[in-house]
């Protein structure tokens, strides 16, 4: 499967990642440190978030999940 990956800055010292499958349209965020950068990157790409993969439950990895879930209620976490 060929995927597209976007990396972008979150918080002062962290990164956000989106992985997109152009064939199915599925898009996963790897952790959500804060909502705004994730939502901005989704808006730039036009991708629809379908999944959030949480690597662990520290605040700097999950802080933006509630806001992102409010915008994309269908998302699987």
Coordinates of C-alpha atoms in Angstrom, one line a residue:
X1 CA 0.0 0.0 0.0
X2 CA 1.3 3.4 -0.9
X3 CA 0.6 6.0 1.8
X4 CA 1.2 9.7 2.1
X5 CA 2.7 11.0 5.3
X6 CA 2.6 14.5 6.7
X7 CA 4.7 15.6 9.7
X8 CA 4.2 19.0 11.3
X9 CA 5.1 20.8 14.5
X10 CA 2.9 20.5 17.6
X11 CA 3.5 22.1 21.0
X12 CA 6.9 23.6 21.5
X13 CA 8.9 20.4 21.2
X14 CA 6.7 17.7 19.6
X15 CA 5.4 16.6 16.2
X16 CA 2.2 15.5 14.7
X17 CA 1.9 12.8 12.0
X18 CA -0.9 12.1 9.6
X19 CA -0.8 8.9 7.5
X20 CA -3.2 8.8 4.5
X21 CA -4.2 6.0 2.2
X22 CA -5.2 7.6 -1.1
X23 CA -6.9 4.4 -2.3
X24 CA -9.4 4.1 0.5
X25 CA -9.3 7.7 1.8
X26 CA -8.5 6.5 5.4
X27 CA -6.4 9.0 7.4
X28 CA -4.8 8.3 10.8
X29 CA -3.3 10.7 13.2
X30 CA -0.5 9.3 15.3
X31 CA -1.2 10.8 18.7
X32 CA -2.8 14.3 18.9
X33 CA -0.6 16.5 21.1
X34 CA -2.8 19.5 20.4
X35 CA -5.8 20.0 18.1
X36 CA -5.1 23.1 16.1
X37 CA -2.0 21.8 14.1
X38 CA -3.8 18.5 13.3
X39 CA -7.0 20.3 12.2
X40 CA -4.9 22.8 10.1
X41 CA -3.0 20.0 8.4
X42 CA -6.3 18.2 7.6
X43 CA -7.7 21.4 6.2
X44 CA -4.6 21.9 4.0
X45 CA -4.7 18.4 2.6
X46 CA -8.5 18.0 2.4
X47 CA -8.1 14.6 4.1
X48 CA -10.9 13.2 6.4
X49 CA -9.7 11.8 9.7
X50 CA -10.8 8.3 10.3
X51 CA -8.5 7.0 13.0
X52 CA -6.3 8.2 15.9
X53 CA -3.6 5.9 17.0
X54 CA -2.4 6.6 20.6
X55 CA 1.1 5.5 21.4
X56 CA 0.7 6.2 25.1
X57 CA -1.4 8.4 27.4
X58 CA 0.9 11.3 28.4
X59 CA -0.7 14.7 28.0
X60 CA 1.8 15.7 25.2
X61 CA 0.4 12.8 23.1
X62 CA -3.4 13.0 23.8
X63 CA -4.1 16.7 24.8
X64 CA -5.9 17.5 21.5
X65 CA -8.0 14.4 21.2
X66 CA -11.3 15.7 22.7
X67 CA -11.3 18.7 20.3
X68 CA -10.4 16.6 17.3
X69 CA -13.1 14.1 18.2
X70 CA -15.6 16.9 18.5
X71 CA -14.8 17.9 14.9
X72 CA -14.6 14.3 13.6
X73 CA -17.1 12.3 15.8
X74 CA -16.8 9.2 13.6
X75 CA -13.1 8.8 14.3
X76 CA -11.9 5.5 15.8
X77 CA -9.4 5.9 18.7

